[in-house]
C-alpha cells in the first residue's frame, strides 16, 4: 500500500494548504469546462451528417430571406473552420483536431455543391 501511495503522490495532499488545493481543483475544473465547450462546438457540426441537403432546401423553399440567412450562416461557419490552427490546449490537455476539421470542410464543400444544383 505504501508503494502505491508514493507512486500516486497521494501523500502530498496533506502537505498543501486548503486554499492551494481549492485553487488547483478550480483550475482543473475551468480547463475541463473550457474543453467541454470546445468539444460541443465541434459536435454541432454533426448536423451536417444527420441532415439531408434536400430537407434543408425544402425547409427554405422559395423564401429568399431564409436562403440568404442559410448562406450567411454556412459562410460564417466555414470561415471559422478555415483557420490554420489544428490544435488547442486546455492547460495540460491538448486537442488535435486537424482530421475532424478536414472531414467537416469536405462535408461543407459537398453541401455547398448540392445546394447550388
mmCIF file with all atom_site columns, C-alpha atoms in Angstrom:
data_model
loop_
_atom_site.group_PDB
_atom_site.id
_atom_site.type_symbol
_atom_site.label_atom_id
_atom_site.label_alt_id
_atom_site.label_comp_id
_atom_site.label_asym_id
_atom_site.label_entity_id
_atom_site.label_seq_id
_atom_site.pdbx_PDB_ins_code
_atom_site.Cartn_x
_atom_site.Cartn_y
_atom_site.Cartn_z
_atom_site.occupancy
_atom_site.B_iso_or_equiv
_atom_site.pdbx_formal_charge
_atom_site.auth_seq_id
_atom_site.auth_comp_id
_atom_site.auth_asym_id
_atom_site.auth_atom_id
_atom_site.pdbx_PDB_model_num
ATOM 1   C CA . UNK A 1 1   ? 0.000   0.000  0.000   1.00 0.00 ? 1   UNK A CA 1
ATOM 2   C CA . UNK A 1 2   ? 2.874   2.382  0.798   1.00 0.00 ? 2   UNK A CA 1
ATOM 3   C CA . UNK A 1 3   ? 4.401   1.870  -2.675  1.00 0.00 ? 3   UNK A CA 1
ATOM 4   C CA . UNK A 1 4   ? 1.105   2.749  -4.329  1.00 0.00 ? 4   UNK A CA 1
ATOM 5   C CA . UNK A 1 5   ? 0.722   5.784  -2.107  1.00 0.00 ? 5   UNK A CA 1
ATOM 6   C CA . UNK A 1 6   ? 4.189   7.068  -3.038  1.00 0.00 ? 6   UNK A CA 1
ATOM 7   C CA . UNK A 1 7   ? 3.722   6.390  -6.760  1.00 0.00 ? 7   UNK A CA 1
ATOM 8   C CA . UNK A 1 8   ? 0.452   8.332  -6.892  1.00 0.00 ? 8   UNK A CA 1
ATOM 9   C CA . UNK A 1 9   ? 1.621   11.360 -4.871  1.00 0.00 ? 9   UNK A CA 1
ATOM 10  C CA . UNK A 1 10  ? -1.482  10.913 -2.734  1.00 0.00 ? 10  UNK A CA 1
ATOM 11  C CA . UNK A 1 11  ? 0.522   11.788 0.336   1.00 0.00 ? 11  UNK A CA 1
ATOM 12  C CA . UNK A 1 12  ? 1.234   15.303 -0.978  1.00 0.00 ? 12  UNK A CA 1
ATOM 13  C CA . UNK A 1 13  ? -2.376  16.376 -0.476  1.00 0.00 ? 13  UNK A CA 1
ATOM 14  C CA . UNK A 1 14  ? -1.743  16.518 3.260   1.00 0.00 ? 14  UNK A CA 1
ATOM 15  C CA . UNK A 1 15  ? 1.096   18.997 2.773   1.00 0.00 ? 15  UNK A CA 1
ATOM 16  C CA . UNK A 1 16  ? -1.000  21.515 0.792   1.00 0.00 ? 16  UNK A CA 1
ATOM 17  C CA . UNK A 1 17  ? -2.992  24.306 2.308   1.00 0.00 ? 17  UNK A CA 1
ATOM 18  C CA . UNK A 1 18  ? -6.752  24.067 1.757   1.00 0.00 ? 18  UNK A CA 1
ATOM 19  C CA . UNK A 1 19  ? -6.586  27.287 -0.300  1.00 0.00 ? 19  UNK A CA 1
ATOM 20  C CA . UNK A 1 20  ? -3.882  25.913 -2.617  1.00 0.00 ? 20  UNK A CA 1
ATOM 21  C CA . UNK A 1 21  ? -5.812  22.671 -3.059  1.00 0.00 ? 21  UNK A CA 1
ATOM 22  C CA . UNK A 1 22  ? -9.017  24.584 -3.747  1.00 0.00 ? 22  UNK A CA 1
ATOM 23  C CA . UNK A 1 23  ? -7.232  26.734 -6.343  1.00 0.00 ? 23  UNK A CA 1
ATOM 24  C CA . UNK A 1 24  ? -5.824  23.630 -8.022  1.00 0.00 ? 24  UNK A CA 1
ATOM 25  C CA . UNK A 1 25  ? -9.255  21.990 -8.230  1.00 0.00 ? 25  UNK A CA 1
ATOM 26  C CA . UNK A 1 26  ? -10.754 25.248 -9.539  1.00 0.00 ? 26  UNK A CA 1
ATOM 27  C CA . UNK A 1 27  ? -8.097  25.486 -12.256 1.00 0.00 ? 27  UNK A CA 1
ATOM 28  C CA . UNK A 1 28  ? -8.652  21.889 -13.332 1.00 0.00 ? 28  UNK A CA 1
ATOM 29  C CA . UNK A 1 29  ? -12.414 22.437 -13.399 1.00 0.00 ? 29  UNK A CA 1
ATOM 30  C CA . UNK A 1 30  ? -12.005 25.557 -15.565 1.00 0.00 ? 30  UNK A CA 1
ATOM 31  C CA . UNK A 1 31  ? -9.884  23.612 -18.056 1.00 0.00 ? 31  UNK A CA 1
ATOM 32  C CA . UNK A 1 32  ? -12.479 20.840 -18.175 1.00 0.00 ? 32  UNK A CA 1
ATOM 33  C CA . UNK A 1 33  ? -15.344 23.314 -18.700 1.00 0.00 ? 33  UNK A CA 1
ATOM 34  C CA . UNK A 1 34  ? -13.451 25.069 -21.499 1.00 0.00 ? 34  UNK A CA 1
ATOM 35  C CA . UNK A 1 35  ? -12.663 21.720 -23.079 1.00 0.00 ? 35  UNK A CA 1
ATOM 36  C CA . UNK A 1 36  ? -16.313 20.667 -22.887 1.00 0.00 ? 36  UNK A CA 1
ATOM 37  C CA . UNK A 1 37  ? -17.423 23.909 -24.578 1.00 0.00 ? 37  UNK A CA 1
ATOM 38  C CA . UNK A 1 38  ? -14.814 23.378 -27.306 1.00 0.00 ? 38  UNK A CA 1
ATOM 39  C CA . UNK A 1 39  ? -15.944 19.787 -27.917 1.00 0.00 ? 39  UNK A CA 1
ATOM 40  C CA . UNK A 1 40  ? -19.587 20.902 -28.043 1.00 0.00 ? 40  UNK A CA 1
ATOM 41  C CA . UNK A 1 41  ? -18.708 23.384 -30.795 1.00 0.00 ? 41  UNK A CA 1
ATOM 42  C CA . UNK A 1 42  ? -17.308 20.536 -32.864 1.00 0.00 ? 42  UNK A CA 1
ATOM 43  C CA . UNK A 1 43  ? -20.256 18.269 -32.064 1.00 0.00 ? 43  UNK A CA 1
ATOM 44  C CA . UNK A 1 44  ? -22.580 20.919 -33.516 1.00 0.00 ? 44  UNK A CA 1
ATOM 45  C CA . UNK A 1 45  ? -21.153 20.046 -36.932 1.00 0.00 ? 45  UNK A CA 1
ATOM 46  C CA . UNK A 1 46  ? -22.679 16.576 -36.546 1.00 0.00 ? 46  UNK A CA 1
ATOM 47  C CA . UNK A 1 47  ? -25.822 18.154 -38.016 1.00 0.00 ? 47  UNK A CA 1
ATOM 48  C CA . UNK A 1 48  ? -24.116 18.084 -41.401 1.00 0.00 ? 48  UNK A CA 1
ATOM 49  C CA . UNK A 1 49  ? -24.204 14.295 -41.282 1.00 0.00 ? 49  UNK A CA 1
ATOM 50  C CA . UNK A 1 50  ? -27.593 13.995 -39.595 1.00 0.00 ? 50  UNK A CA 1
ATOM 51  C CA . UNK A 1 51  ? -29.465 16.209 -42.079 1.00 0.00 ? 51  UNK A CA 1
ATOM 52  C CA . UNK A 1 52  ? -30.169 15.829 -45.744 1.00 0.00 ? 52  UNK A CA 1
ATOM 53  C CA . UNK A 1 53  ? -29.466 18.708 -48.122 1.00 0.00 ? 53  UNK A CA 1
ATOM 54  C CA . UNK A 1 54  ? -32.854 18.185 -49.784 1.00 0.00 ? 54  UNK A CA 1
ATOM 55  C CA . UNK A 1 55  ? -34.611 18.576 -46.412 1.00 0.00 ? 55  UNK A CA 1
ATOM 56  C CA . UNK A 1 56  ? -32.793 21.831 -45.724 1.00 0.00 ? 56  UNK A CA 1
ATOM 57  C CA . UNK A 1 57  ? -33.531 23.146 -49.213 1.00 0.00 ? 57  UNK A CA 1
ATOM 58  C CA . UNK A 1 58  ? -37.167 22.109 -48.825 1.00 0.00 ? 58  UNK A CA 1
ATOM 59  C CA . UNK A 1 59  ? -37.453 23.939 -45.493 1.00 0.00 ? 59  UNK A CA 1
ATOM 60  C CA . UNK A 1 60  ? -36.401 27.269 -47.038 1.00 0.00 ? 60  UNK A CA 1
ATOM 61  C CA . UNK A 1 61  ? -38.244 26.687 -50.348 1.00 0.00 ? 61  UNK A CA 1
ATOM 62  C CA . UNK A 1 62  ? -38.588 29.937 -52.261 1.00 0.00 ? 62  UNK A CA 1
ATOM 63  C CA . UNK A 1 63  ? -38.040 32.276 -49.306 1.00 0.00 ? 63  UNK A CA 1
ATOM 64  C CA . UNK A 1 64  ? -35.074 34.414 -50.323 1.00 0.00 ? 64  UNK A CA 1
ATOM 65  C CA . UNK A 1 65  ? -34.578 35.735 -46.785 1.00 0.00 ? 65  UNK A CA 1
ATOM 66  C CA . UNK A 1 66  ? -34.256 32.175 -45.456 1.00 0.00 ? 66  UNK A CA 1
ATOM 67  C CA . UNK A 1 67  ? -31.832 31.280 -48.265 1.00 0.00 ? 67  UNK A CA 1
ATOM 68  C CA . UNK A 1 68  ? -29.796 34.380 -47.513 1.00 0.00 ? 68  UNK A CA 1
ATOM 69  C CA . UNK A 1 69  ? -29.676 33.522 -43.793 1.00 0.00 ? 69  UNK A CA 1
ATOM 70  C CA . UNK A 1 70  ? -28.722 29.921 -44.576 1.00 0.00 ? 70  UNK A CA 1
ATOM 71  C CA . UNK A 1 71  ? -25.900 31.005 -46.886 1.00 0.00 ? 71  UNK A CA 1
ATOM 72  C CA . UNK A 1 72  ? -24.590 33.564 -44.378 1.00 0.00 ? 72  UNK A CA 1
ATOM 73  C CA . UNK A 1 73  ? -24.693 31.022 -41.567 1.00 0.00 ? 73  UNK A CA 1
ATOM 74  C CA . UNK A 1 74  ? -22.846 28.444 -43.674 1.00 0.00 ? 74  UNK A CA 1
ATOM 75  C CA . UNK A 1 75  ? -20.298 31.025 -44.754 1.00 0.00 ? 75  UNK A CA 1
ATOM 76  C CA . UNK A 1 76  ? -19.643 32.108 -41.176 1.00 0.00 ? 76  UNK A CA 1
ATOM 77  C CA . UNK A 1 77  ? -19.254 28.502 -40.025 1.00 0.00 ? 77  UNK A CA 1
ATOM 78  C CA . UNK A 1 78  ? -16.934 27.745 -42.923 1.00 0.00 ? 78  UNK A CA 1
ATOM 79  C CA . UNK A 1 79  ? -14.769 30.797 -42.180 1.00 0.00 ? 79  UNK A CA 1
ATOM 80  C CA . UNK A 1 80  ? -14.369 29.533 -38.629 1.00 0.00 ? 80  UNK A CA 1
ATOM 81  C CA . UNK A 1 81  ? -13.231 26.164 -39.979 1.00 0.00 ? 81  UNK A CA 1
ATOM 82  C CA . UNK A 1 82  ? -10.738 27.681 -42.409 1.00 0.00 ? 82  UNK A CA 1
ATOM 83  C CA . UNK A 1 83  ? -8.434  28.546 -39.530 1.00 0.00 ? 83  UNK A CA 1
ATOM 84  C CA . UNK A 1 84  ? -4.886  27.289 -39.859 1.00 0.00 ? 84  UNK A CA 1
ATOM 85  C CA . UNK A 1 85  ? -4.926  26.183 -36.229 1.00 0.00 ? 85  UNK A CA 1
ATOM 86  C CA . UNK A 1 86  ? -5.147  22.425 -35.800 1.00 0.00 ? 86  UNK A CA 1
ATOM 87  C CA . UNK A 1 87  ? -4.505  22.146 -32.087 1.00 0.00 ? 87  UNK A CA 1
ATOM 88  C CA . UNK A 1 88  ? -5.869  23.768 -28.941 1.00 0.00 ? 88  UNK A CA 1
ATOM 89  C CA . UNK A 1 89  ? -4.562  23.466 -25.399 1.00 0.00 ? 89  UNK A CA 1
ATOM 90  C CA . UNK A 1 90  ? -6.576  23.492 -22.210 1.00 0.00 ? 90  UNK A CA 1
ATOM 91  C CA . UNK A 1 91  ? -3.871  23.534 -19.583 1.00 0.00 ? 91  UNK A CA 1
ATOM 92  C CA . UNK A 1 92  ? -2.157  20.155 -19.869 1.00 0.00 ? 92  UNK A CA 1
ATOM 93  C CA . UNK A 1 93  ? -4.885  18.806 -22.199 1.00 0.00 ? 93  UNK A CA 1
ATOM 94  C CA . UNK A 1 94  ? -4.027  19.044 -25.889 1.00 0.00 ? 94  UNK A CA 1
ATOM 95  C CA . UNK A 1 95  ? -6.691  18.549 -28.558 1.00 0.00 ? 95  UNK A CA 1
ATOM 96  C CA . UNK A 1 96  ? -5.532  17.914 -32.109 1.00 0.00 ? 96  UNK A CA 1
ATOM 97  C CA . UNK A 1 97  ? -8.455  18.338 -34.453 1.00 0.00 ? 97  UNK A CA 1
ATOM 98  C CA . UNK A 1 98  ? -6.917  18.524 -37.928 1.00 0.00 ? 98  UNK A CA 1
ATOM 99  C CA . UNK A 1 99  ? -8.574  15.289 -39.085 1.00 0.00 ? 99  UNK A CA 1
ATOM 100 C CA . UNK A 1 100 ? -12.073 16.249 -37.980 1.00 0.00 ? 100 UNK A CA 1
ATOM 101 C CA . UNK A 1 101 ? -11.545 19.763 -39.347 1.00 0.00 ? 101 UNK A CA 1
ATOM 102 C CA . UNK A 1 102 ? -10.663 18.268 -42.718 1.00 0.00 ? 102 UNK A CA 1
ATOM 103 C CA . UNK A 1 103 ? -13.730 15.992 -42.683 1.00 0.00 ? 103 UNK A CA 1
ATOM 104 C CA . UNK A 1 104 ? -16.066 18.856 -41.767 1.00 0.00 ? 104 UNK A CA 1
ATOM 105 C CA . UNK A 1 105 ? -14.578 21.025 -44.528 1.00 0.00 ? 105 UNK A CA 1
ATOM 106 C CA . UNK A 1 106 ? -15.166 18.238 -47.055 1.00 0.00 ? 106 UNK A CA 1
ATOM 107 C CA . UNK A 1 107 ? -18.756 17.881 -45.860 1.00 0.00 ? 107 UNK A CA 1
ATOM 108 C CA . UNK A 1 108 ? -19.318 21.641 -46.183 1.00 0.00 ? 108 UNK A CA 1
ATOM 109 C CA . UNK A 1 109 ? -17.958 21.508 -49.730 1.00 0.00 ? 109 UNK A CA 1
ATOM 110 C CA . UNK A 1 110 ? -20.320 18.652 -50.528 1.00 0.00 ? 110 UNK A CA 1
ATOM 111 C CA . UNK A 1 111 ? -23.282 20.534 -49.065 1.00 0.00 ? 111 UNK A CA 1
ATOM 112 C CA . UNK A 1 112 ? -22.393 23.674 -50.977 1.00 0.00 ? 112 UNK A CA 1
ATOM 113 C CA . UNK A 1 113 ? -22.221 21.743 -54.262 1.00 0.00 ? 113 UNK A CA 1
ATOM 114 C CA . UNK A 1 114 ? -25.569 20.075 -53.613 1.00 0.00 ? 114 UNK A CA 1
ATOM 115 C CA . UNK A 1 115 ? -27.266 23.336 -52.594 1.00 0.00 ? 115 UNK A CA 1
ATOM 116 C CA . UNK A 1 116 ? -26.048 25.058 -55.735 1.00 0.00 ? 116 UNK A CA 1
ATOM 117 C CA . UNK A 1 117 ? -27.527 22.398 -58.015 1.00 0.00 ? 117 UNK A CA 1
#
